N, CA, C and O atoms as a Maestro MAE file, in Angstrom:
{
 s_m_m2io_version
 :::
 2.0.0
}

f_m_ct {
 s_m_title
 :::
 protein
 m_atom[312] {
  # First column is atom index #
  i_m_mmod_type
  r_m_x_coord
  r_m_y_coord
  r_m_z_coord
  i_m_residue_number
  s_m_chain_name
  s_m_pdb_residue_name
  s_m_pdb_atom_name
  i_m_atomic_number
  :::
  1 25 -0.654 13.935 -3.810 1 A "UNK " " N  " 7
  2 3 -0.856 12.889 -2.826 1 A "UNK " " CA " 6
  3 2 -2.265 12.320 -2.997 1 A "UNK " " C  " 6
  4 15 -3.228 13.060 -3.196 1 A "UNK " " O  " 8
  5 25 -2.364 11.019 -2.919 2 A "UNK " " N  " 7
  6 3 -3.660 10.347 -3.037 2 A "UNK " " CA " 6
  7 2 -3.729 9.279 -1.954 2 A "UNK " " C  " 6
  8 15 -2.766 8.547 -1.725 2 A "UNK " " O  " 8
  9 25 -4.892 9.198 -1.282 3 A "UNK " " N  " 7
  10 3 -5.077 8.208 -0.226 3 A "UNK " " CA " 6
  11 2 -6.284 7.343 -0.535 3 A "UNK " " C  " 6
  12 15 -7.351 7.853 -0.878 3 A "UNK " " O  " 8
  13 25 -6.113 6.016 -0.412 4 A "UNK " " N  " 7
  14 3 -7.212 5.070 -0.560 4 A "UNK " " CA " 6
  15 2 -7.093 4.029 0.547 4 A "UNK " " C  " 6
  16 15 -6.029 3.877 1.148 4 A "UNK " " O  " 8
  17 25 -8.164 3.323 0.814 5 A "UNK " " N  " 7
  18 3 -8.108 2.238 1.793 5 A "UNK " " CA " 6
  19 2 -7.906 0.924 1.060 5 A "UNK " " C  " 6
  20 15 -8.506 0.672 0.015 5 A "UNK " " O  " 8
  21 25 -7.043 0.088 1.639 6 A "UNK " " N  " 7
  22 3 -6.793 -1.236 1.071 6 A "UNK " " CA " 6
  23 2 -7.004 -2.295 2.135 6 A "UNK " " C  " 6
  24 15 -7.004 -2.009 3.332 6 A "UNK " " O  " 8
  25 25 -7.185 -3.524 1.675 7 A "UNK " " N  " 7
  26 3 -7.351 -4.675 2.571 7 A "UNK " " CA " 6
  27 2 -6.459 -5.792 2.062 7 A "UNK " " C  " 6
  28 15 -6.647 -6.304 0.958 7 A "UNK " " O  " 8
  29 25 -5.486 -6.163 2.883 8 A "UNK " " N  " 7
  30 3 -4.588 -7.275 2.568 8 A "UNK " " CA " 6
  31 2 -4.987 -8.441 3.461 8 A "UNK " " C  " 6
  32 15 -4.904 -8.344 4.685 8 A "UNK " " O  " 8
  33 25 -5.421 -9.546 2.852 9 A "UNK " " N  " 7
  34 3 -6.004 -10.637 3.619 9 A "UNK " " CA " 6
  35 2 -5.003 -11.757 3.885 9 A "UNK " " C  " 6
  36 15 -4.893 -12.231 5.017 9 A "UNK " " O  " 8
  37 25 -4.281 -12.180 2.870 10 A "UNK " " N  " 7
  38 3 -3.390 -13.332 3.013 10 A "UNK " " CA " 6
  39 2 -1.921 -12.913 2.928 10 A "UNK " " C  " 6
  40 15 -1.600 -11.803 2.503 10 A "UNK " " O  " 8
  41 25 -1.052 -13.807 3.333 11 A "UNK " " N  " 7
  42 3 0.389 -13.571 3.207 11 A "UNK " " CA " 6
  43 2 0.759 -13.443 1.736 11 A "UNK " " C  " 6
  44 15 1.638 -12.658 1.380 11 A "UNK " " O  " 8
  45 25 0.104 -14.199 0.896 12 A "UNK " " N  " 7
  46 3 0.328 -14.104 -0.557 12 A "UNK " " CA " 6
  47 2 -0.048 -12.709 -1.070 12 A "UNK " " C  " 6
  48 15 0.658 -12.146 -1.907 12 A "UNK " " O  " 8
  49 25 -1.154 -12.153 -0.571 13 A "UNK " " N  " 7
  50 3 -1.551 -10.790 -0.938 13 A "UNK " " CA " 6
  51 2 -0.450 -9.796 -0.570 13 A "UNK " " C  " 6
  52 15 -0.090 -8.932 -1.369 13 A "UNK " " O  " 8
  53 25 0.071 -9.925 0.627 14 A "UNK " " N  " 7
  54 3 1.106 -8.998 1.099 14 A "UNK " " CA " 6
  55 2 2.354 -9.112 0.243 14 A "UNK " " C  " 6
  56 15 2.927 -8.099 -0.158 14 A "UNK " " O  " 8
  57 25 2.775 -10.320 -0.036 15 A "UNK " " N  " 7
  58 3 3.975 -10.528 -0.860 15 A "UNK " " CA " 6
  59 2 3.782 -9.947 -2.259 15 A "UNK " " C  " 6
  60 15 4.669 -9.262 -2.767 15 A "UNK " " O  " 8
  61 25 2.654 -10.207 -2.878 16 A "UNK " " N  " 7
  62 3 2.388 -9.668 -4.214 16 A "UNK " " CA " 6
  63 2 2.307 -8.146 -4.194 16 A "UNK " " C  " 6
  64 15 2.813 -7.483 -5.100 16 A "UNK " " O  " 8
  65 25 1.677 -7.596 -3.174 17 A "UNK " " N  " 7
  66 3 1.549 -6.147 -3.013 17 A "UNK " " CA " 6
  67 2 2.929 -5.495 -2.936 17 A "UNK " " C  " 6
  68 15 3.195 -4.519 -3.639 17 A "UNK " " O  " 8
  69 25 3.799 -6.026 -2.094 18 A "UNK " " N  " 7
  70 3 5.156 -5.479 -1.934 18 A "UNK " " CA " 6
  71 2 5.945 -5.622 -3.230 18 A "UNK " " C  " 6
  72 15 6.653 -4.694 -3.619 18 A "UNK " " O  " 8
  73 25 5.842 -6.747 -3.897 19 A "UNK " " N  " 7
  74 3 6.572 -6.952 -5.152 19 A "UNK " " CA " 6
  75 2 6.117 -5.978 -6.241 19 A "UNK " " C  " 6
  76 15 6.941 -5.484 -7.009 19 A "UNK " " O  " 8
  77 25 4.843 -5.706 -6.311 20 A "UNK " " N  " 7
  78 3 4.326 -4.749 -7.296 20 A "UNK " " CA " 6
  79 2 4.856 -3.350 -7.007 20 A "UNK " " C  " 6
  80 15 5.259 -2.635 -7.924 20 A "UNK " " O  " 8
  81 25 4.856 -2.957 -5.735 21 A "UNK " " N  " 7
  82 3 5.278 -1.604 -5.376 21 A "UNK " " CA " 6
  83 2 6.784 -1.396 -5.483 21 A "UNK " " C  " 6
  84 15 7.248 -0.257 -5.537 21 A "UNK " " O  " 8
  85 25 7.541 -2.469 -5.512 22 A "UNK " " N  " 7
  86 3 9.002 -2.364 -5.569 22 A "UNK " " CA " 6
  87 2 9.493 -1.638 -6.818 22 A "UNK " " C  " 6
  88 15 10.597 -1.094 -6.815 22 A "UNK " " O  " 8
  89 25 8.705 -1.620 -7.870 23 A "UNK " " N  " 7
  90 3 9.146 -0.987 -9.120 23 A "UNK " " CA " 6
  91 2 9.004 0.534 -9.113 23 A "UNK " " C  " 6
  92 15 9.497 1.204 -10.020 23 A "UNK " " O  " 8
  93 25 8.332 1.085 -8.094 24 A "UNK " " N  " 7
  94 3 8.123 2.530 -8.030 24 A "UNK " " CA " 6
  95 2 9.157 3.190 -7.124 24 A "UNK " " C  " 6
  96 15 9.454 2.696 -6.036 24 A "UNK " " O  " 8
  97 25 9.695 4.307 -7.586 25 A "UNK " " N  " 7
  98 3 10.711 5.031 -6.833 25 A "UNK " " CA " 6
  99 2 10.112 6.314 -6.241 25 A "UNK " " C  " 6
  100 15 10.652 7.405 -6.422 25 A "UNK " " O  " 8
  101 25 8.992 6.162 -5.533 26 A "UNK " " N  " 7
  102 3 8.334 7.279 -4.863 26 A "UNK " " CA " 6
  103 2 7.960 6.829 -3.455 26 A "UNK " " C  " 6
  104 15 8.045 5.644 -3.134 26 A "UNK " " O  " 8
  105 25 7.547 7.777 -2.619 27 A "UNK " " N  " 7
  106 3 7.127 7.436 -1.264 27 A "UNK " " CA " 6
  107 2 5.739 6.814 -1.297 27 A "UNK " " C  " 6
  108 15 4.782 7.416 -1.783 27 A "UNK " " O  " 8
  109 25 5.649 5.601 -0.773 28 A "UNK " " N  " 7
  110 3 4.382 4.879 -0.668 28 A "UNK " " CA " 6
  111 2 4.247 4.431 0.778 28 A "UNK " " C  " 6
  112 15 5.094 3.691 1.277 28 A "UNK " " O  " 8
  113 25 3.203 4.865 1.450 29 A "UNK " " N  " 7
  114 3 3.053 4.585 2.870 29 A "UNK " " CA " 6
  115 2 1.742 3.882 3.169 29 A "UNK " " C  " 6
  116 15 0.772 3.977 2.417 29 A "UNK " " O  " 8
  117 25 1.742 3.168 4.295 30 A "UNK " " N  " 7
  118 3 0.522 2.619 4.869 30 A "UNK " " CA " 6
  119 2 0.334 3.287 6.218 30 A "UNK " " C  " 6
  120 15 1.266 3.345 7.020 30 A "UNK " " O  " 8
  121 25 -0.869 3.792 6.473 31 A "UNK " " N  " 7
  122 3 -1.192 4.475 7.726 31 A "UNK " " CA " 6
  123 2 -2.299 3.721 8.441 31 A "UNK " " C  " 6
  124 15 -3.275 3.275 7.838 31 A "UNK " " O  " 8
  125 25 -2.114 3.597 9.738 32 A "UNK " " N  " 7
  126 3 -3.183 3.031 10.561 32 A "UNK " " CA " 6
  127 2 -3.084 3.684 11.935 32 A "UNK " " C  " 6
  128 15 -2.164 3.416 12.707 32 A "UNK " " O  " 8
  129 25 -4.049 4.542 12.215 33 A "UNK " " N  " 7
  130 3 -3.987 5.291 13.471 33 A "UNK " " CA " 6
  131 2 -2.763 6.185 13.475 33 A "UNK " " C  " 6
  132 15 -2.579 6.998 12.569 33 A "UNK " " O  " 8
  133 25 -1.932 6.040 14.483 34 A "UNK " " N  " 7
  134 3 -0.724 6.862 14.572 34 A "UNK " " CA " 6
  135 2 0.489 6.213 13.929 34 A "UNK " " C  " 6
  136 15 1.577 6.789 13.954 34 A "UNK " " O  " 8
  137 25 0.330 5.038 13.360 35 A "UNK " " N  " 7
  138 3 1.441 4.313 12.749 35 A "UNK " " CA " 6
  139 2 1.527 4.586 11.247 35 A "UNK " " C  " 6
  140 15 0.519 4.555 10.541 35 A "UNK " " O  " 8
  141 25 2.723 4.850 10.779 36 A "UNK " " N  " 7
  142 3 2.997 5.033 9.358 36 A "UNK " " CA " 6
  143 2 4.182 4.138 9.016 36 A "UNK " " C  " 6
  144 15 5.243 4.234 9.633 36 A "UNK " " O  " 8
  145 25 3.991 3.260 8.019 37 A "UNK " " N  " 7
  146 3 5.081 2.368 7.602 37 A "UNK " " CA " 6
  147 2 5.257 2.451 6.092 37 A "UNK " " C  " 6
  148 15 4.331 2.810 5.365 37 A "UNK " " O  " 8
  149 25 6.441 2.119 5.638 38 A "UNK " " N  " 7
  150 3 6.734 2.055 4.210 38 A "UNK " " CA " 6
  151 2 5.909 0.907 3.618 38 A "UNK " " C  " 6
  152 15 5.945 -0.211 4.131 38 A "UNK " " O  " 8
  153 25 5.182 1.178 2.561 39 A "UNK " " N  " 7
  154 3 4.311 0.164 1.949 39 A "UNK " " CA " 6
  155 2 5.116 -0.953 1.298 39 A "UNK " " C  " 6
  156 15 4.549 -1.990 0.954 39 A "UNK " " O  " 8
  157 25 6.425 -0.770 1.119 40 A "UNK " " N  " 7
  158 3 7.276 -1.808 0.532 40 A "UNK " " CA " 6
  159 2 7.975 -2.654 1.584 40 A "UNK " " C  " 6
  160 15 8.807 -3.496 1.244 40 A "UNK " " O  " 8
  161 25 7.655 -2.446 2.846 41 A "UNK " " N  " 7
  162 3 8.314 -3.140 3.944 41 A "UNK " " CA " 6
  163 2 7.433 -4.271 4.478 41 A "UNK " " C  " 6
  164 15 6.374 -4.027 5.056 41 A "UNK " " O  " 8
  165 25 7.882 -5.498 4.278 42 A "UNK " " N  " 7
  166 3 7.126 -6.638 4.805 42 A "UNK " " CA " 6
  167 2 6.994 -6.551 6.319 42 A "UNK " " C  " 6
  168 15 5.911 -6.758 6.867 42 A "UNK " " O  " 8
  169 25 8.093 -6.246 6.989 43 A "UNK " " N  " 7
  170 3 8.054 -6.151 8.452 43 A "UNK " " CA " 6
  171 2 7.121 -5.024 8.898 43 A "UNK " " C  " 6
  172 15 6.389 -5.170 9.877 43 A "UNK " " O  " 8
  173 25 7.150 -3.908 8.181 44 A "UNK " " N  " 7
  174 3 6.260 -2.806 8.516 44 A "UNK " " CA " 6
  175 2 4.803 -3.181 8.365 44 A "UNK " " C  " 6
  176 15 3.982 -2.870 9.227 44 A "UNK " " O  " 8
  177 25 4.480 -3.851 7.266 45 A "UNK " " N  " 7
  178 3 3.092 -4.271 7.025 45 A "UNK " " CA " 6
  179 2 2.624 -5.239 8.107 45 A "UNK " " C  " 6
  180 15 1.492 -5.144 8.582 45 A "UNK " " O  " 8
  181 25 3.493 -6.169 8.494 46 A "UNK " " N  " 7
  182 3 3.099 -7.139 9.518 46 A "UNK " " CA " 6
  183 2 2.958 -6.510 10.898 46 A "UNK " " C  " 6
  184 15 2.401 -7.137 11.800 46 A "UNK " " O  " 8
  185 25 3.449 -5.286 11.085 47 A "UNK " " N  " 7
  186 3 3.289 -4.617 12.371 47 A "UNK " " CA " 6
  187 2 1.909 -3.952 12.497 47 A "UNK " " C  " 6
  188 15 1.548 -3.466 13.568 47 A "UNK " " O  " 8
  189 25 1.146 -3.935 11.406 48 A "UNK " " N  " 7
  190 3 -0.187 -3.324 11.416 48 A "UNK " " CA " 6
  191 2 -1.259 -4.365 11.712 48 A "UNK " " C  " 6
  192 15 -1.027 -5.565 11.565 48 A "UNK " " O  " 8
  193 25 -2.425 -3.902 12.126 49 A "UNK " " N  " 7
  194 3 -3.576 -4.777 12.339 49 A "UNK " " CA " 6
  195 2 -4.257 -4.992 10.991 49 A "UNK " " C  " 6
  196 15 -5.015 -4.140 10.527 49 A "UNK " " O  " 8
  197 25 -3.988 -6.113 10.378 50 A "UNK " " N  " 7
  198 3 -4.486 -6.378 9.027 50 A "UNK " " CA " 6
  199 2 -5.909 -6.937 9.007 50 A "UNK " " C  " 6
  200 15 -6.422 -7.286 7.944 50 A "UNK " " O  " 8
  201 25 -6.544 -7.023 10.168 51 A "UNK " " N  " 7
  202 3 -7.938 -7.433 10.196 51 A "UNK " " CA " 6
  203 2 -8.853 -6.306 9.740 51 A "UNK " " C  " 6
  204 15 -10.014 -6.529 9.397 51 A "UNK " " O  " 8
  205 25 -8.306 -5.081 9.743 52 A "UNK " " N  " 7
  206 3 -9.047 -3.899 9.309 52 A "UNK " " CA " 6
  207 2 -8.364 -3.303 8.089 52 A "UNK " " C  " 6
  208 15 -7.163 -3.494 7.899 52 A "UNK " " O  " 8
  209 25 -9.118 -2.579 7.255 53 A "UNK " " N  " 7
  210 3 -8.479 -1.881 6.135 53 A "UNK " " CA " 6
  211 2 -7.486 -0.841 6.646 53 A "UNK " " C  " 6
  212 15 -7.654 -0.288 7.733 53 A "UNK " " O  " 8
  213 25 -6.455 -0.582 5.850 54 A "UNK " " N  " 7
  214 3 -5.459 0.436 6.187 54 A "UNK " " CA " 6
  215 2 -5.427 1.474 5.070 54 A "UNK " " C  " 6
  216 15 -5.806 1.192 3.933 54 A "UNK " " O  " 8
  217 25 -4.973 2.671 5.408 55 A "UNK " " N  " 7
  218 3 -4.856 3.741 4.423 55 A "UNK " " CA " 6
  219 2 -3.559 3.586 3.644 55 A "UNK " " C  " 6
  220 15 -2.488 3.440 4.234 55 A "UNK " " O  " 8
  221 25 -3.654 3.617 2.331 56 A "UNK " " N  " 7
  222 3 -2.495 3.558 1.441 56 A "UNK " " CA " 6
  223 2 -2.325 4.946 0.844 56 A "UNK " " C  " 6
  224 15 -3.263 5.496 0.268 56 A "UNK " " O  " 8
  225 25 -1.127 5.518 0.980 57 A "UNK " " N  " 7
  226 3 -0.878 6.880 0.530 57 A "UNK " " CA " 6
  227 2 0.215 6.884 -0.533 57 A "UNK " " C  " 6
  228 15 1.320 6.386 -0.319 57 A "UNK " " O  " 8
  229 25 -0.124 7.460 -1.685 58 A "UNK " " N  " 7
  230 3 0.840 7.663 -2.771 58 A "UNK " " CA " 6
  231 2 1.282 9.114 -2.693 58 A "UNK " " C  " 6
  232 15 0.481 10.022 -2.916 58 A "UNK " " O  " 8
  233 25 2.548 9.339 -2.378 59 A "UNK " " N  " 7
  234 3 3.068 10.698 -2.231 59 A "UNK " " CA " 6
  235 2 3.726 11.152 -3.521 59 A "UNK " " C  " 6
  236 15 4.951 11.148 -3.644 59 A "UNK " " O  " 8
  237 25 2.901 11.544 -4.482 60 A "UNK " " N  " 7
  238 3 3.391 12.041 -5.762 60 A "UNK " " CA " 6
  239 2 2.376 13.022 -6.320 60 A "UNK " " C  " 6
  240 15 1.167 12.839 -6.176 60 A "UNK " " O  " 8
  241 25 2.881 14.054 -6.954 61 A "UNK " " N  " 7
  242 3 2.008 15.032 -7.604 61 A "UNK " " CA " 6
  243 2 1.752 14.663 -9.069 61 A "UNK " " C  " 6
  244 15 0.898 15.266 -9.719 61 A "UNK " " O  " 8
  245 25 2.488 13.677 -9.588 62 A "UNK " " N  " 7
  246 3 2.358 13.242 -10.979 62 A "UNK " " CA " 6
  247 2 1.151 12.309 -11.106 62 A "UNK " " C  " 6
  248 15 1.199 11.168 -10.644 62 A "UNK " " O  " 8
  249 25 0.082 12.782 -11.722 63 A "UNK " " N  " 7
  250 3 -1.155 12.005 -11.845 63 A "UNK " " CA " 6
  251 2 -0.950 10.691 -12.601 63 A "UNK " " C  " 6
  252 15 -1.622 9.702 -12.308 63 A "UNK " " O  " 8
  253 25 -0.038 10.667 -13.563 64 A "UNK " " N  " 7
  254 3 0.223 9.433 -14.308 64 A "UNK " " CA " 6
  255 2 0.792 8.352 -13.401 64 A "UNK " " C  " 6
  256 15 0.399 7.189 -13.492 64 A "UNK " " O  " 8
  257 25 1.716 8.735 -12.527 65 A "UNK " " N  " 7
  258 3 2.300 7.771 -11.592 65 A "UNK " " CA " 6
  259 2 1.253 7.313 -10.586 65 A "UNK " " C  " 6
  260 15 1.142 6.121 -10.298 65 A "UNK " " O  " 8
  261 25 0.488 8.256 -10.055 66 A "UNK " " N  " 7
  262 3 -0.556 7.913 -9.079 66 A "UNK " " CA " 6
  263 2 -1.546 6.925 -9.697 66 A "UNK " " C  " 6
  264 15 -1.884 5.918 -9.074 66 A "UNK " " O  " 8
  265 25 -2.006 7.202 -10.904 67 A "UNK " " N  " 7
  266 3 -2.955 6.309 -11.577 67 A "UNK " " CA " 6
  267 2 -2.340 4.953 -11.873 67 A "UNK " " C  " 6
  268 15 -3.027 3.935 -11.793 67 A "UNK " " O  " 8
  269 25 -1.064 4.921 -12.213 68 A "UNK " " N  " 7
  270 3 -0.376 3.661 -12.472 68 A "UNK " " CA " 6
  271 2 -0.296 2.806 -11.203 68 A "UNK " " C  " 6
  272 15 -0.580 1.608 -11.231 68 A "UNK " " O  " 8
  273 25 0.093 3.436 -10.097 69 A "UNK " " N  " 7
  274 3 0.179 2.707 -8.819 69 A "UNK " " CA " 6
  275 2 -1.194 2.180 -8.432 69 A "UNK " " C  " 6
  276 15 -1.331 1.002 -8.100 69 A "UNK " " O  " 8
  277 25 -2.202 3.025 -8.469 70 A "UNK " " N  " 7
  278 3 -3.546 2.597 -8.068 70 A "UNK " " CA " 6
  279 2 -4.099 1.525 -9.000 70 A "UNK " " C  " 6
  280 15 -4.827 0.638 -8.555 70 A "UNK " " O  " 8
  281 25 -3.767 1.594 -10.275 71 A "UNK " " N  " 7
  282 3 -4.178 0.549 -11.209 71 A "UNK " " CA " 6
  283 2 -3.530 -0.787 -10.898 71 A "UNK " " C  " 6
  284 15 -4.158 -1.838 -11.025 71 A "UNK " " O  " 8
  285 25 -2.261 -0.741 -10.487 72 A "UNK " " N  " 7
  286 3 -1.537 -1.973 -10.159 72 A "UNK " " CA " 6
  287 2 -2.053 -2.647 -8.892 72 A "UNK " " C  " 6
  288 15 -1.947 -3.866 -8.755 72 A "UNK " " O  " 8
  289 25 -2.610 -1.872 -7.965 73 A "UNK " " N  " 7
  290 3 -3.065 -2.457 -6.692 73 A "UNK " " CA " 6
  291 2 -4.589 -2.488 -6.572 73 A "UNK " " C  " 6
  292 15 -5.119 -2.665 -5.475 73 A "UNK " " O  " 8
  293 25 -5.291 -2.318 -7.681 74 A "UNK " " N  " 7
  294 3 -6.757 -2.195 -7.637 74 A "UNK " " CA " 6
  295 2 -7.456 -3.370 -6.966 74 A "UNK " " C  " 6
  296 15 -8.537 -3.203 -6.401 74 A "UNK " " O  " 8
  297 25 -6.857 -4.555 -7.021 75 A "UNK " " N  " 7
  298 3 -7.519 -5.723 -6.424 75 A "UNK " " CA " 6
  299 2 -7.595 -5.642 -4.891 75 A "UNK " " C  " 6
  300 15 -8.394 -6.349 -4.276 75 A "UNK " " O  " 8
  301 25 -6.780 -4.798 -4.281 76 A "UNK " " N  " 7
  302 3 -6.790 -4.658 -2.810 76 A "UNK " " CA " 6
  303 2 -7.495 -3.406 -2.332 76 A "UNK " " C  " 6
  304 15 -7.668 -3.228 -1.126 76 A "UNK " " O  " 8
  305 25 -7.910 -2.524 -3.246 77 A "UNK " " N  " 7
  306 3 -8.590 -1.294 -2.834 77 A "UNK " " CA " 6
  307 2 -10.010 -1.624 -2.381 77 A "UNK " " C  " 6
  308 15 -10.751 -2.335 -3.059 77 A "UNK " " O  " 8
  309 25 -10.363 -1.092 -1.225 78 A "UNK " " N  " 7
  310 3 -11.697 -1.345 -0.635 78 A "UNK " " CA " 6
  311 2 -12.676 -0.343 -1.211 78 A "UNK " " C  " 6
  312 15 -13.857 -0.363 -0.862 78 A "UNK " " O  " 8
  :::
 }
 m_bond[311] {
  # First column is bond index #
  i_m_from
  i_m_to
  i_m_order
  :::
  1 1 2 1
  2 2 3 1
  3 3 4 2
  4 3 5 1
  5 5 6 1
  6 6 7 1
  7 7 8 2
  8 7 9 1
  9 9 10 1
  10 10 11 1
  11 11 12 2
  12 11 13 1
  13 13 14 1
  14 14 15 1
  15 15 16 2
  16 15 17 1
  17 17 18 1
  18 18 19 1
  19 19 20 2
  20 19 21 1
  21 21 22 1
  22 22 23 1
  23 23 24 2
  24 23 25 1
  25 25 26 1
  26 26 27 1
  27 27 28 2
  28 27 29 1
  29 29 30 1
  30 30 31 1
  31 31 32 2
  32 31 33 1
  33 33 34 1
  34 34 35 1
  35 35 36 2
  36 35 37 1
  37 37 38 1
  38 38 39 1
  39 39 40 2
  40 39 41 1
  41 41 42 1
  42 42 43 1
  43 43 44 2
  44 43 45 1
  45 45 46 1
  46 46 47 1
  47 47 48 2
  48 47 49 1
  49 49 50 1
  50 50 51 1
  51 51 52 2
  52 51 53 1
  53 53 54 1
  54 54 55 1
  55 55 56 2
  56 55 57 1
  57 57 58 1
  58 58 59 1
  59 59 60 2
  60 59 61 1
  61 61 62 1
  62 62 63 1
  63 63 64 2
  64 63 65 1
  65 65 66 1
  66 66 67 1
  67 67 68 2
  68 67 69 1
  69 69 70 1
  70 70 71 1
  71 71 72 2
  72 71 73 1
  73 73 74 1
  74 74 75 1
  75 75 76 2
  76 75 77 1
  77 77 78 1
  78 78 79 1
  79 79 80 2
  80 79 81 1
  81 81 82 1
  82 82 83 1
  83 83 84 2
  84 83 85 1
  85 85 86 1
  86 86 87 1
  87 87 88 2
  88 87 89 1
  89 89 90 1
  90 90 91 1
  91 91 92 2
  92 91 93 1
  93 93 94 1
  94 94 95 1
  95 95 96 2
  96 95 97 1
  97 97 98 1
  98 98 99 1
  99 99 100 2
  100 99 101 1
  101 101 102 1
  102 102 103 1
  103 103 104 2
  104 103 105 1
  105 105 106 1
  106 106 107 1
  107 107 108 2
  108 107 109 1
  109 109 110 1
  110 110 111 1
  111 111 112 2
  112 111 113 1
  113 113 114 1
  114 114 115 1
  115 115 116 2
  116 115 117 1
  117 117 118 1
  118 118 119 1
  119 119 120 2
  120 119 121 1
  121 121 122 1
  122 122 123 1
  123 123 124 2
  124 123 125 1
  125 125 126 1
  126 126 127 1
  127 127 128 2
  128 127 129 1
  129 129 130 1
  130 130 131 1
  131 131 132 2
  132 131 133 1
  133 133 134 1
  134 134 135 1
  135 135 136 2
  136 135 137 1
  137 137 138 1
  138 138 139 1
  139 139 140 2
  140 139 141 1
  141 141 142 1
  142 142 143 1
  143 143 144 2
  144 143 145 1
  145 145 146 1
  146 146 147 1
  147 147 148 2
  148 147 149 1
  149 149 150 1
  150 150 151 1
  151 151 152 2
  152 151 153 1
  153 153 154 1
  154 154 155 1
  155 155 156 2
  156 155 157 1
  157 157 158 1
  158 158 159 1
  159 159 160 2
  160 159 161 1
  161 161 162 1
  162 162 163 1
  163 163 164 2
  164 163 165 1
  165 165 166 1
  166 166 167 1
  167 167 168 2
  168 167 169 1
  169 169 170 1
  170 170 171 1
  171 171 172 2
  172 171 173 1
  173 173 174 1
  174 174 175 1
  175 175 176 2
  176 175 177 1
  177 177 178 1
  178 178 179 1
  179 179 180 2
  180 179 181 1
  181 181 182 1
  182 182 183 1
  183 183 184 2
  184 183 185 1
  185 185 186 1
  186 186 187 1
  187 187 188 2
  188 187 189 1
  189 189 190 1
  190 190 191 1
  191 191 192 2
  192 191 193 1
  193 193 194 1
  194 194 195 1
  195 195 196 2
  196 195 197 1
  197 197 198 1
  198 198 199 1
  199 199 200 2
  200 199 201 1
  201 201 202 1
  202 202 203 1
  203 203 204 2
  204 203 205 1
  205 205 206 1
  206 206 207 1
  207 207 208 2
  208 207 209 1
  209 209 210 1
  210 210 211 1
  211 211 212 2
  212 211 213 1
  213 213 214 1
  214 214 215 1
  215 215 216 2
  216 215 217 1
  217 217 218 1
  218 218 219 1
  219 219 220 2
  220 219 221 1
  221 221 222 1
  222 222 223 1
  223 223 224 2
  224 223 225 1
  225 225 226 1
  226 226 227 1
  227 227 228 2
  228 227 229 1
  229 229 230 1
  230 230 231 1
  231 231 232 2
  232 231 233 1
  233 233 234 1
  234 234 235 1
  235 235 236 2
  236 235 237 1
  237 237 238 1
  238 238 239 1
  239 239 240 2
  240 239 241 1
  241 241 242 1
  242 242 243 1
  243 243 244 2
  244 243 245 1
  245 245 246 1
  246 246 247 1
  247 247 248 2
  248 247 249 1
  249 249 250 1
  250 250 251 1
  251 251 252 2
  252 251 253 1
  253 253 254 1
  254 254 255 1
  255 255 256 2
  256 255 257 1
  257 257 258 1
  258 258 259 1
  259 259 260 2
  260 259 261 1
  261 261 262 1
  262 262 263 1
  263 263 264 2
  264 263 265 1
  265 265 266 1
  266 266 267 1
  267 267 268 2
  268 267 269 1
  269 269 270 1
  270 270 271 1
  271 271 272 2
  272 271 273 1
  273 273 274 1
  274 274 275 1
  275 275 276 2
  276 275 277 1
  277 277 278 1
  278 278 279 1
  279 279 280 2
  280 279 281 1
  281 281 282 1
  282 282 283 1
  283 283 284 2
  284 283 285 1
  285 285 286 1
  286 286 287 1
  287 287 288 2
  288 287 289 1
  289 289 290 1
  290 290 291 1
  291 291 292 2
  292 291 293 1
  293 293 294 1
  294 294 295 1
  295 295 296 2
  296 295 297 1
  297 297 298 1
  298 298 299 1
  299 299 300 2
  300 299 301 1
  301 301 302 1
  302 302 303 1
  303 303 304 2
  304 303 305 1
  305 305 306 1
  306 306 307 1
  307 307 308 2
  308 307 309 1
  309 309 310 1
  310 310 311 1
  311 311 312 2
  :::
 }
}
């Protein structure tokens, strides 16, 4: 498991973020306070307060997959 903070600013950012993550078949979550949503869910992402960074969690023990996911979303990592 790996956790990083991300910042999604525009609707275009959110759409691109979800499209990139769609290719992975692992658990990817966004956490903010007590809320946890699927990182591939547009509705879930819009339920969060996007004015602040949110925690992005990759739930995989495979370091290659974790590094691949984080490399794909590096532009949003804070």
